[in-house]
Amino acid sequence: MNEPEGLRFRRLNRPQIITDELQEPQYKGTSMYCLTHRCSQPLCFRLLNEPPLMSGCYEPNIKLREAQRLFEDQLVGPESIANFGDVIYTGTADGKIVKIEGKSITVIARLGKPPCDGSREQEPSCGRPLGIRVGPNGTLFVADAYLGLFEINPVTGEVTNLVSAGQMVGGRRLSFVNDLDVTQDGRKVYFTDSSSRWQRRDYLNLIMEATADGRVLEYDTETKEVTVLMENLRFANGIQLFPDEESVLVTETTMARIRRVHVSGLNKGGMDTFVDNLPGFPDNIRRSSSGGYWVAMSAVRPNPGFSMLDFLSQKPWIKKLIFKLFSQDMLMKFVPRYSLVIELQESGTCVRSFHDPHGMVAAYVSEAHEHDGHLYLGSFRSPYLCKLDLSKV
């Protein structure tokens, strides 16, 4: 494994950020509260709006149940998916990068150190591959939550570490590297660091606290520089380049919205809200063949219905008590297995949505990746991939 040489950090000098974080509440059902962080001044931030009604474009259905499970009990937690032709690539909970060709699964690389069984205790040493993309020269770019950014030759299995997680960048440690995207020329890699405080295995703490320490960063493959492009996001998660590559869309999971961060051009350094008040908590975002975007929801915000995360966002004083009484695994049992994927137009307007209300076929969906008329569904914890024929839904 090749270590990065001459890695340098550069902070972007940018204009004033366009953001509504500290504005007064504007919508019904919206309020604000303040936290005093042990290392900073009191933080005030906007709570979640009342969830949108599950009607219209969000009308419940069972279309995700038309999906077919693939390689059940052979893949655990295939979070993200990429393809080169008909060959599919994904990363698994036990730190492997695998190639799927027909009915065959081949391990092409391991990023961490064995033994690896996908357990919470072994994640930091084994690694946890999350976002994965195919670069312009056919190599794979992978974001590992604990180990950083990698480039992998899928033919030889050679692994190159581009950016090591755990290092200090802009005065904060890279603690939860999550997703990435690569420009068409391969020069720039844009990636998210969900938190500098919480690791991936403590993601529920990050959600419950609504910590505003997520970032969007840029890695220059020629200069080896790492640049902080945007800070103070709440659970910066999935990332997707806009077609003109002058901005990226970033899912801000805790706030149930998608931000647009301008990474080049006249608006470089600015940010605005692309879609607000989604019907779920967004995970990865990927392009659709229609020119829009597929967004997978890690959990839903049912309306009518009860959303535990929305409820707790209005009662921060209860959160510490809950974490004292229940383990993270126990808390996950209170999160409905409702699966939801939505397609957005390039403008951000919802086009259609696919549901599996009880997660009977597709559960814990983390990404929807379109290829050859099918939607491949990744998952952050299910032991399988799903494949949905779009012509049938």
Short mmCIF file of C-alpha atoms in Angstrom, two decimals:
data_model
loop_
_atom_site.label_atom_id
_atom_site.label_comp_id
_atom_site.label_asym_id
_atom_site.label_seq_id
_atom_site.Cartn_x
_atom_site.Cartn_y
_atom_site.Cartn_z
CA MET A 1 0.00 0.00 0.00
CA ASN A 2 1.47 3.32 -1.04
CA GLU A 3 1.30 6.13 1.50
CA PRO A 4 0.57 9.67 0.30
CA GLU A 5 3.68 11.71 -0.32
CA GLY A 6 3.89 15.43 0.21
CA LEU A 7 0.26 15.79 1.26
CA ARG A 8 -0.47 19.44 1.93
CA PHE A 9 -3.41 21.29 3.37
CA ARG A 10 -4.82 24.51 1.98
CA ARG A 11 -7.79 26.41 3.38
CA LEU A 12 -9.97 28.03 0.75
CA ASN A 13 -10.35 31.79 0.98
CA ARG A 14 -14.00 32.12 0.16
CA PRO A 15 -16.71 34.76 0.14
CA GLN A 16 -19.37 34.86 2.80
CA ILE A 17 -21.30 31.61 2.97
CA ILE A 18 -24.91 31.76 1.85
CA THR A 19 -26.73 29.91 4.61
CA ASP A 20 -29.90 30.04 6.62
CA GLU A 21 -28.50 28.30 9.71
CA LEU A 22 -28.96 31.24 12.06
CA GLN A 23 -32.02 32.86 10.59
CA GLU A 24 -35.20 33.08 12.55
CA PRO A 25 -37.76 30.31 12.04
CA GLN A 26 -39.83 30.87 8.91
CA TYR A 27 -42.07 27.83 8.74
CA LYS A 28 -44.79 26.34 10.87
CA GLY A 29 -43.47 23.63 13.11
CA THR A 30 -39.98 25.10 13.14
CA SER A 31 -38.14 26.22 16.24
CA MET A 32 -34.62 26.80 17.48
CA TYR A 33 -32.59 25.76 20.49
CA CYS A 34 -29.11 26.37 21.82
CA LEU A 35 -26.41 23.98 22.99
CA THR A 36 -23.26 24.85 24.87
CA HIS A 37 -20.42 22.73 23.53
CA ARG A 38 -17.58 22.10 25.94
CA CYS A 39 -15.06 23.51 23.43
CA SER A 40 -16.97 26.38 21.90
CA GLN A 41 -19.46 29.16 22.28
CA PRO A 42 -23.15 28.25 22.61
CA LEU A 43 -24.55 27.03 19.31
CA CYS A 44 -28.05 27.91 18.14
CA PHE A 45 -29.52 26.01 15.23
CA ARG A 46 -32.77 25.45 13.44
CA LEU A 47 -34.69 22.34 14.33
CA LEU A 48 -36.39 20.17 11.74
CA ASN A 49 -39.51 21.47 10.07
CA GLU A 50 -42.68 19.45 10.39
CA PRO A 51 -42.22 16.53 7.96
CA PRO A 52 -43.95 16.84 4.59
CA LEU A 53 -47.13 14.86 4.09
CA MET A 54 -46.62 11.43 2.52
CA SER A 55 -48.78 12.34 -0.45
CA GLY A 56 -48.34 13.36 -4.06
CA CYS A 57 -44.85 12.39 -5.17
CA TYR A 58 -44.23 10.83 -1.74
CA GLU A 59 -47.42 8.74 -1.75
CA PRO A 60 -46.61 5.35 -0.15
CA ASN A 61 -46.42 2.32 -2.44
CA ILE A 62 -44.72 -1.08 -2.46
CA LYS A 63 -42.64 -0.69 -5.62
CA LEU A 64 -39.34 -1.56 -3.91
CA ARG A 65 -40.80 -4.99 -3.22
CA GLU A 66 -40.42 -5.66 -6.95
CA ALA A 67 -36.65 -5.71 -6.37
CA GLN A 68 -34.63 -8.91 -6.45
CA ARG A 69 -32.17 -9.72 -3.70
CA LEU A 70 -28.69 -10.62 -4.96
CA PHE A 71 -25.94 -12.59 -3.20
CA GLU A 72 -27.92 -12.88 0.02
CA ASP A 73 -25.67 -13.67 3.01
CA GLN A 74 -22.60 -13.30 0.78
CA LEU A 75 -22.27 -9.51 1.12
CA VAL A 76 -22.71 -7.56 4.36
CA GLY A 77 -23.39 -3.84 4.23
CA PRO A 78 -22.66 -3.06 0.55
CA GLU A 79 -23.03 0.68 1.21
CA SER A 80 -22.16 2.11 -2.20
CA ILE A 81 -22.08 0.78 -5.75
CA ALA A 82 -20.14 1.63 -8.91
CA ASN A 83 -19.97 -0.03 -12.29
CA PHE A 84 -17.51 -0.26 -15.17
CA GLY A 85 -19.54 -1.69 -18.03
CA ASP A 86 -21.46 -4.60 -16.58
CA VAL A 87 -18.97 -5.20 -13.79
CA ILE A 88 -20.23 -4.02 -10.40
CA TYR A 89 -18.00 -2.88 -7.53
CA THR A 90 -18.87 -2.36 -3.89
CA GLY A 91 -17.30 -2.28 -0.43
CA THR A 92 -18.44 -4.42 2.49
CA ALA A 93 -18.66 -4.13 6.27
CA ASP A 94 -15.59 -6.34 6.76
CA GLY A 95 -13.30 -3.95 4.87
CA LYS A 96 -13.26 -5.63 1.46
CA ILE A 97 -13.62 -4.16 -2.03
CA VAL A 98 -15.31 -6.72 -4.25
CA LYS A 99 -16.02 -7.16 -7.95
CA ILE A 100 -19.32 -8.69 -9.06
CA GLU A 101 -19.33 -10.18 -12.52
CA GLY A 102 -22.34 -12.28 -13.42
CA LYS A 103 -22.86 -14.68 -10.53
CA SER A 104 -19.29 -14.41 -9.29
CA ILE A 105 -17.92 -12.30 -6.41
CA THR A 106 -14.17 -11.62 -6.31
CA VAL A 107 -12.26 -9.77 -3.61
CA ILE A 108 -9.92 -7.32 -5.31
CA ALA A 109 -8.57 -5.46 -2.27
CA ARG A 110 -8.63 -5.14 1.51
CA LEU A 111 -8.05 -1.70 2.98
CA GLY A 112 -7.51 -2.58 6.65
CA LYS A 113 -5.84 -5.25 8.73
CA PRO A 114 -7.43 -8.61 9.58
CA PRO A 115 -9.05 -10.23 11.45
CA CYS A 116 -12.24 -8.64 10.19
CA ASP A 117 -15.75 -9.84 10.94
CA GLY A 118 -17.63 -6.57 10.42
CA SER A 119 -18.06 -5.99 14.15
CA ARG A 120 -18.16 -2.57 15.77
CA GLU A 121 -14.95 -3.29 17.67
CA GLN A 122 -12.95 -4.21 14.58
CA GLU A 123 -14.20 -1.45 12.28
CA PRO A 124 -11.39 1.06 12.98
CA SER A 125 -8.61 -1.42 12.14
CA CYS A 126 -10.41 -3.34 9.39
CA GLY A 127 -11.76 -0.21 7.74
CA ARG A 128 -15.28 0.44 6.51
CA PRO A 129 -15.50 1.26 2.76
CA LEU A 130 -18.38 3.65 2.10
CA GLY A 131 -18.50 5.79 -1.08
CA ILE A 132 -17.07 4.23 -4.23
CA ARG A 133 -16.62 5.67 -7.75
CA VAL A 134 -14.97 4.69 -11.02
CA GLY A 135 -12.43 7.28 -12.18
CA PRO A 136 -11.81 8.32 -15.80
CA ASN A 137 -8.90 5.90 -16.22
CA GLY A 138 -10.84 2.91 -14.87
CA THR A 139 -9.41 2.90 -11.36
CA LEU A 140 -11.64 2.90 -8.30
CA PHE A 141 -11.79 5.76 -5.82
CA VAL A 142 -12.97 4.69 -2.38
CA ALA A 143 -13.83 6.61 0.79
CA ASP A 144 -13.18 4.56 3.92
CA ALA A 145 -14.74 5.89 7.12
CA TYR A 146 -11.66 5.13 9.23
CA LEU A 147 -8.75 4.91 6.82
CA GLY A 148 -9.31 7.77 4.34
CA LEU A 149 -9.32 8.10 0.55
CA PHE A 150 -7.93 5.40 -1.70
CA GLU A 151 -7.34 4.70 -5.38
CA ILE A 152 -7.46 1.04 -6.37
CA ASN A 153 -6.44 -0.66 -9.59
CA PRO A 154 -9.24 -3.22 -10.08
CA VAL A 155 -7.03 -5.38 -12.35
CA THR A 156 -3.88 -5.65 -10.23
CA GLY A 157 -5.42 -4.92 -6.83
CA GLU A 158 -2.82 -2.23 -6.15
CA VAL A 159 -4.03 0.12 -3.41
CA THR A 160 -2.83 3.71 -3.06
CA ASN A 161 -3.71 5.74 0.03
CA LEU A 162 -4.40 9.31 -1.14
CA VAL A 163 -5.51 10.91 2.13
CA SER A 164 -5.17 9.26 5.53
CA ALA A 165 -8.07 9.59 7.95
CA GLY A 166 -7.13 10.63 11.46
CA GLN A 167 -4.86 13.42 10.24
CA MET A 168 -5.50 17.04 11.09
CA VAL A 169 -6.94 19.10 8.23
CA GLY A 170 -7.84 22.72 8.87
CA GLY A 171 -7.46 22.29 12.61
CA ARG A 172 -9.80 19.29 12.80
CA ARG A 173 -9.24 15.58 12.56
CA LEU A 174 -10.68 13.54 9.70
CA SER A 175 -12.78 11.13 11.75
CA PHE A 176 -15.64 9.98 9.51
CA VAL A 177 -14.76 10.05 5.80
CA ASN A 178 -18.00 9.16 4.04
CA ASP A 179 -18.63 9.69 0.33
CA LEU A 180 -16.80 11.07 -2.69
CA ASP A 181 -17.06 12.07 -6.33
CA VAL A 182 -14.41 12.55 -9.02
CA THR A 183 -14.24 15.11 -11.83
CA GLN A 184 -14.30 13.84 -15.40
CA ASP A 185 -10.60 14.61 -15.89
CA GLY A 186 -9.67 12.90 -12.62
CA ARG A 187 -7.94 16.01 -11.28
CA LYS A 188 -10.20 16.71 -8.29
CA VAL A 189 -11.78 14.39 -5.72
CA TYR A 190 -14.52 15.95 -3.61
CA PHE A 191 -15.38 14.14 -0.40
CA THR A 192 -17.35 14.49 2.82
CA ASP A 193 -16.10 14.15 6.38
CA SER A 194 -19.29 13.62 8.37
CA SER A 195 -17.80 14.58 11.73
CA SER A 196 -14.51 15.45 13.39
CA ARG A 197 -15.88 14.28 16.73
CA TRP A 198 -17.75 11.04 16.06
CA GLN A 199 -16.59 7.98 14.16
CA ARG A 200 -18.79 5.97 11.85
CA ARG A 201 -19.54 3.37 14.53
CA ASP A 202 -21.01 6.16 16.68
CA TYR A 203 -23.22 7.58 13.94
CA LEU A 204 -26.33 7.57 16.15
CA ASN A 205 -24.55 9.91 18.56
CA LEU A 206 -23.88 12.22 15.64
CA ILE A 207 -27.54 12.11 14.62
CA MET A 208 -28.84 12.61 18.15
CA GLU A 209 -26.49 15.49 18.94
CA ALA A 210 -26.94 17.16 15.53
CA THR A 211 -23.28 18.12 15.76
CA ALA A 212 -22.35 20.81 13.23
CA ASP A 213 -18.84 19.58 12.43
CA GLY A 214 -19.33 18.02 9.00
CA ARG A 215 -17.24 19.25 6.07
CA VAL A 216 -16.81 19.11 2.32
CA LEU A 217 -13.20 18.80 1.17
CA GLU A 218 -11.28 18.68 -2.08
CA TYR A 219 -8.25 16.54 -2.89
CA ASP A 220 -6.10 17.59 -5.85
CA THR A 221 -4.54 14.47 -7.40
CA GLU A 222 -1.70 16.51 -8.94
CA THR A 223 -0.65 18.85 -6.14
CA LYS A 224 -1.71 16.44 -3.34
CA GLU A 225 -3.36 19.37 -1.56
CA VAL A 226 -6.43 18.95 0.63
CA THR A 227 -8.73 21.97 0.74
CA VAL A 228 -11.64 22.58 3.10
CA LEU A 229 -14.49 23.90 0.95
CA MET A 230 -17.34 24.05 3.45
CA GLU A 231 -17.69 23.58 7.20
CA ASN A 232 -20.36 23.41 9.91
CA LEU A 233 -22.64 20.91 8.18
CA ARG A 234 -24.74 18.50 10.21
CA PHE A 235 -23.84 14.96 9.16
CA ALA A 236 -22.44 15.74 5.71
CA ASN A 237 -23.09 12.46 3.95
CA GLY A 238 -23.59 11.69 0.23
CA ILE A 239 -21.96 13.89 -2.42
CA GLN A 240 -22.61 14.27 -6.15
CA LEU A 241 -21.05 16.62 -8.69
CA PHE A 242 -23.37 18.89 -10.66
CA PRO A 243 -23.11 18.33 -14.45
CA ASP A 244 -21.04 21.51 -14.96
CA GLU A 245 -18.73 20.45 -12.09
CA GLU A 246 -18.89 23.93 -10.57
CA SER A 247 -20.84 22.69 -7.56
CA VAL A 248 -21.59 19.56 -5.59
CA LEU A 249 -24.79 18.39 -3.94
CA VAL A 250 -24.31 17.24 -0.36
CA THR A 251 -26.90 15.44 1.72
CA GLU A 252 -27.10 16.89 5.23
CA THR A 253 -28.62 13.88 6.93
CA THR A 254 -29.51 15.28 10.34
CA MET A 255 -31.33 18.25 8.77
CA ALA A 256 -33.24 16.14 6.19
CA ARG A 257 -32.05 18.33 3.32
CA ILE A 258 -29.61 18.61 0.43
CA ARG A 259 -27.15 21.48 0.13
CA ARG A 260 -25.46 22.81 -2.98
CA VAL A 261 -21.84 23.80 -2.38
CA HIS A 262 -20.12 25.83 -5.10
CA VAL A 263 -16.60 24.48 -5.65
CA SER A 264 -15.50 26.55 -8.66
CA GLY A 265 -16.62 29.44 -10.86
CA LEU A 266 -17.95 32.83 -9.78
CA ASN A 267 -19.86 31.44 -6.80
CA LYS A 268 -16.96 29.39 -5.43
CA GLY A 269 -17.14 29.19 -1.66
CA GLY A 270 -20.91 29.78 -1.47
CA MET A 271 -23.65 27.41 -0.41
CA ASP A 272 -27.41 27.29 -0.76
CA THR A 273 -30.19 24.82 -0.06
CA PHE A 274 -31.07 22.58 -3.01
CA VAL A 275 -33.95 20.68 -1.34
CA ASP A 276 -35.28 21.23 2.16
CA ASN A 277 -37.53 19.21 4.46
CA LEU A 278 -37.27 15.80 2.80
CA PRO A 279 -39.59 12.93 3.87
CA GLY A 280 -36.60 11.05 5.26
CA PHE A 281 -32.99 11.40 6.33
CA PRO A 282 -30.92 11.31 3.12
CA ASP A 283 -27.89 9.10 2.66
CA ASN A 284 -26.14 8.83 -0.73
CA ILE A 285 -27.12 10.76 -3.86
CA ARG A 286 -26.40 9.62 -7.42
CA ARG A 287 -27.26 10.73 -10.95
CA SER A 288 -30.29 9.28 -12.73
CA SER A 289 -30.53 8.60 -16.47
CA SER A 290 -33.16 11.35 -16.75
CA GLY A 291 -30.61 13.98 -15.73
CA GLY A 292 -31.85 14.17 -12.16
CA TYR A 293 -30.82 12.43 -8.96
CA TRP A 294 -31.60 9.33 -6.96
CA VAL A 295 -31.65 9.90 -3.20
CA ALA A 296 -31.80 7.03 -0.72
CA MET A 297 -33.31 7.68 2.70
CA SER A 298 -31.59 5.99 5.64
CA ALA A 299 -34.80 6.44 7.67
CA VAL A 300 -38.19 7.99 6.99
CA ARG A 301 -40.10 10.83 8.69
CA PRO A 302 -43.69 9.54 8.42
CA ASN A 303 -46.44 12.14 8.29
CA PRO A 304 -49.00 11.18 9.35
CA GLY A 305 -47.13 9.04 11.83
CA PHE A 306 -44.38 9.30 14.42
CA SER A 307 -40.71 10.04 13.75
CA MET A 308 -38.51 9.37 16.76
CA LEU A 309 -35.66 11.47 15.38
CA ASP A 310 -37.94 14.44 14.73
CA PHE A 311 -39.39 14.07 18.22
CA LEU A 312 -35.96 14.00 19.84
CA SER A 313 -34.73 16.97 17.81
CA GLN A 314 -37.22 19.09 19.75
CA LYS A 315 -36.20 17.64 23.11
CA PRO A 316 -32.39 17.65 23.28
CA TRP A 317 -32.39 17.25 27.05
CA ILE A 318 -33.82 13.73 26.65
CA LYS A 319 -31.03 12.51 24.39
CA LYS A 320 -28.38 11.98 27.06
CA LEU A 321 -30.82 10.01 29.17
CA ILE A 322 -31.70 7.78 26.22
CA PHE A 323 -28.06 6.98 25.51
CA LYS A 324 -27.54 6.05 29.14
CA LEU A 325 -30.47 3.65 29.08
CA PHE A 326 -30.13 2.06 25.63
CA SER A 327 -27.30 0.76 23.46
CA GLN A 328 -26.95 1.85 19.83
CA ASP A 329 -28.14 -1.57 18.65
CA MET A 330 -31.21 -1.29 20.86
CA LEU A 331 -32.00 2.19 19.55
CA MET A 332 -31.85 0.92 15.97
CA LYS A 333 -34.80 -1.33 16.80
CA PHE A 334 -36.91 1.78 17.33
CA VAL A 335 -36.10 3.04 13.81
CA PRO A 336 -38.72 1.72 11.33
CA ARG A 337 -37.44 -0.56 8.56
CA TYR A 338 -39.33 1.61 6.08
CA SER A 339 -37.26 1.92 2.88
CA LEU A 340 -37.61 4.92 0.58
CA VAL A 341 -35.85 6.07 -2.58
CA ILE A 342 -36.84 9.25 -4.40
CA GLU A 343 -35.92 10.62 -7.80
CA LEU A 344 -35.42 14.38 -8.10
CA GLN A 345 -35.31 16.53 -11.21
CA GLU A 346 -32.19 18.59 -11.82
CA SER A 347 -34.12 21.48 -10.25
CA GLY A 348 -34.73 19.47 -7.06
CA THR A 349 -38.42 18.77 -7.68
CA CYS A 350 -39.58 15.26 -6.77
CA VAL A 351 -40.42 13.09 -9.79
CA ARG A 352 -41.31 9.75 -8.21
CA SER A 353 -40.66 7.62 -5.17
CA PHE A 354 -40.28 3.91 -4.47
CA HIS A 355 -41.24 2.46 -1.08
CA ASP A 356 -41.00 -0.74 0.93
CA PRO A 357 -43.00 0.21 4.05
CA HIS A 358 -41.72 -2.63 6.24
CA GLY A 359 -38.38 -3.32 4.57
CA MET A 360 -39.61 -6.75 3.54
CA VAL A 361 -37.37 -6.94 0.46
CA ALA A 362 -35.07 -3.92 0.58
CA ALA A 363 -34.08 -2.75 4.06
CA TYR A 364 -31.75 -0.02 5.32
CA VAL A 365 -31.15 1.39 1.84
CA SER A 366 -28.10 3.64 1.61
CA GLU A 367 -27.77 4.24 -2.14
CA ALA A 368 -29.62 3.87 -5.42
CA HIS A 369 -27.26 3.39 -8.37
CA GLU A 370 -28.75 3.25 -11.85
CA HIS A 371 -27.24 1.06 -14.56
CA ASP A 372 -28.69 -0.42 -17.74
CA GLY A 373 -32.35 0.14 -16.86
CA HIS A 374 -31.98 -1.20 -13.34
CA LEU A 375 -31.61 0.39 -9.93
CA TYR A 376 -29.03 -1.28 -7.71
CA LEU A 377 -29.75 -0.65 -4.03
CA GLY A 378 -26.92 -0.59 -1.53
CA SER A 379 -27.39 -0.98 2.21
CA PHE A 380 -25.42 0.10 5.26
CA ARG A 381 -26.27 -3.11 7.14
CA SER A 382 -28.31 -5.63 5.10
CA PRO A 383 -26.48 -8.81 3.91
CA TYR A 384 -27.36 -8.44 0.24
CA LEU A 385 -27.70 -6.13 -2.76
CA CYS A 386 -31.05 -5.42 -4.41
CA LYS A 387 -31.74 -4.96 -8.10
CA LEU A 388 -34.90 -3.24 -9.30
CA ASP A 389 -36.07 -3.40 -12.94
CA LEU A 390 -37.20 0.17 -13.63
CA SER A 391 -39.38 -0.93 -16.54
CA LYS A 392 -41.64 -2.73 -14.05
CA VAL A 393 -42.25 0.23 -11.74
#
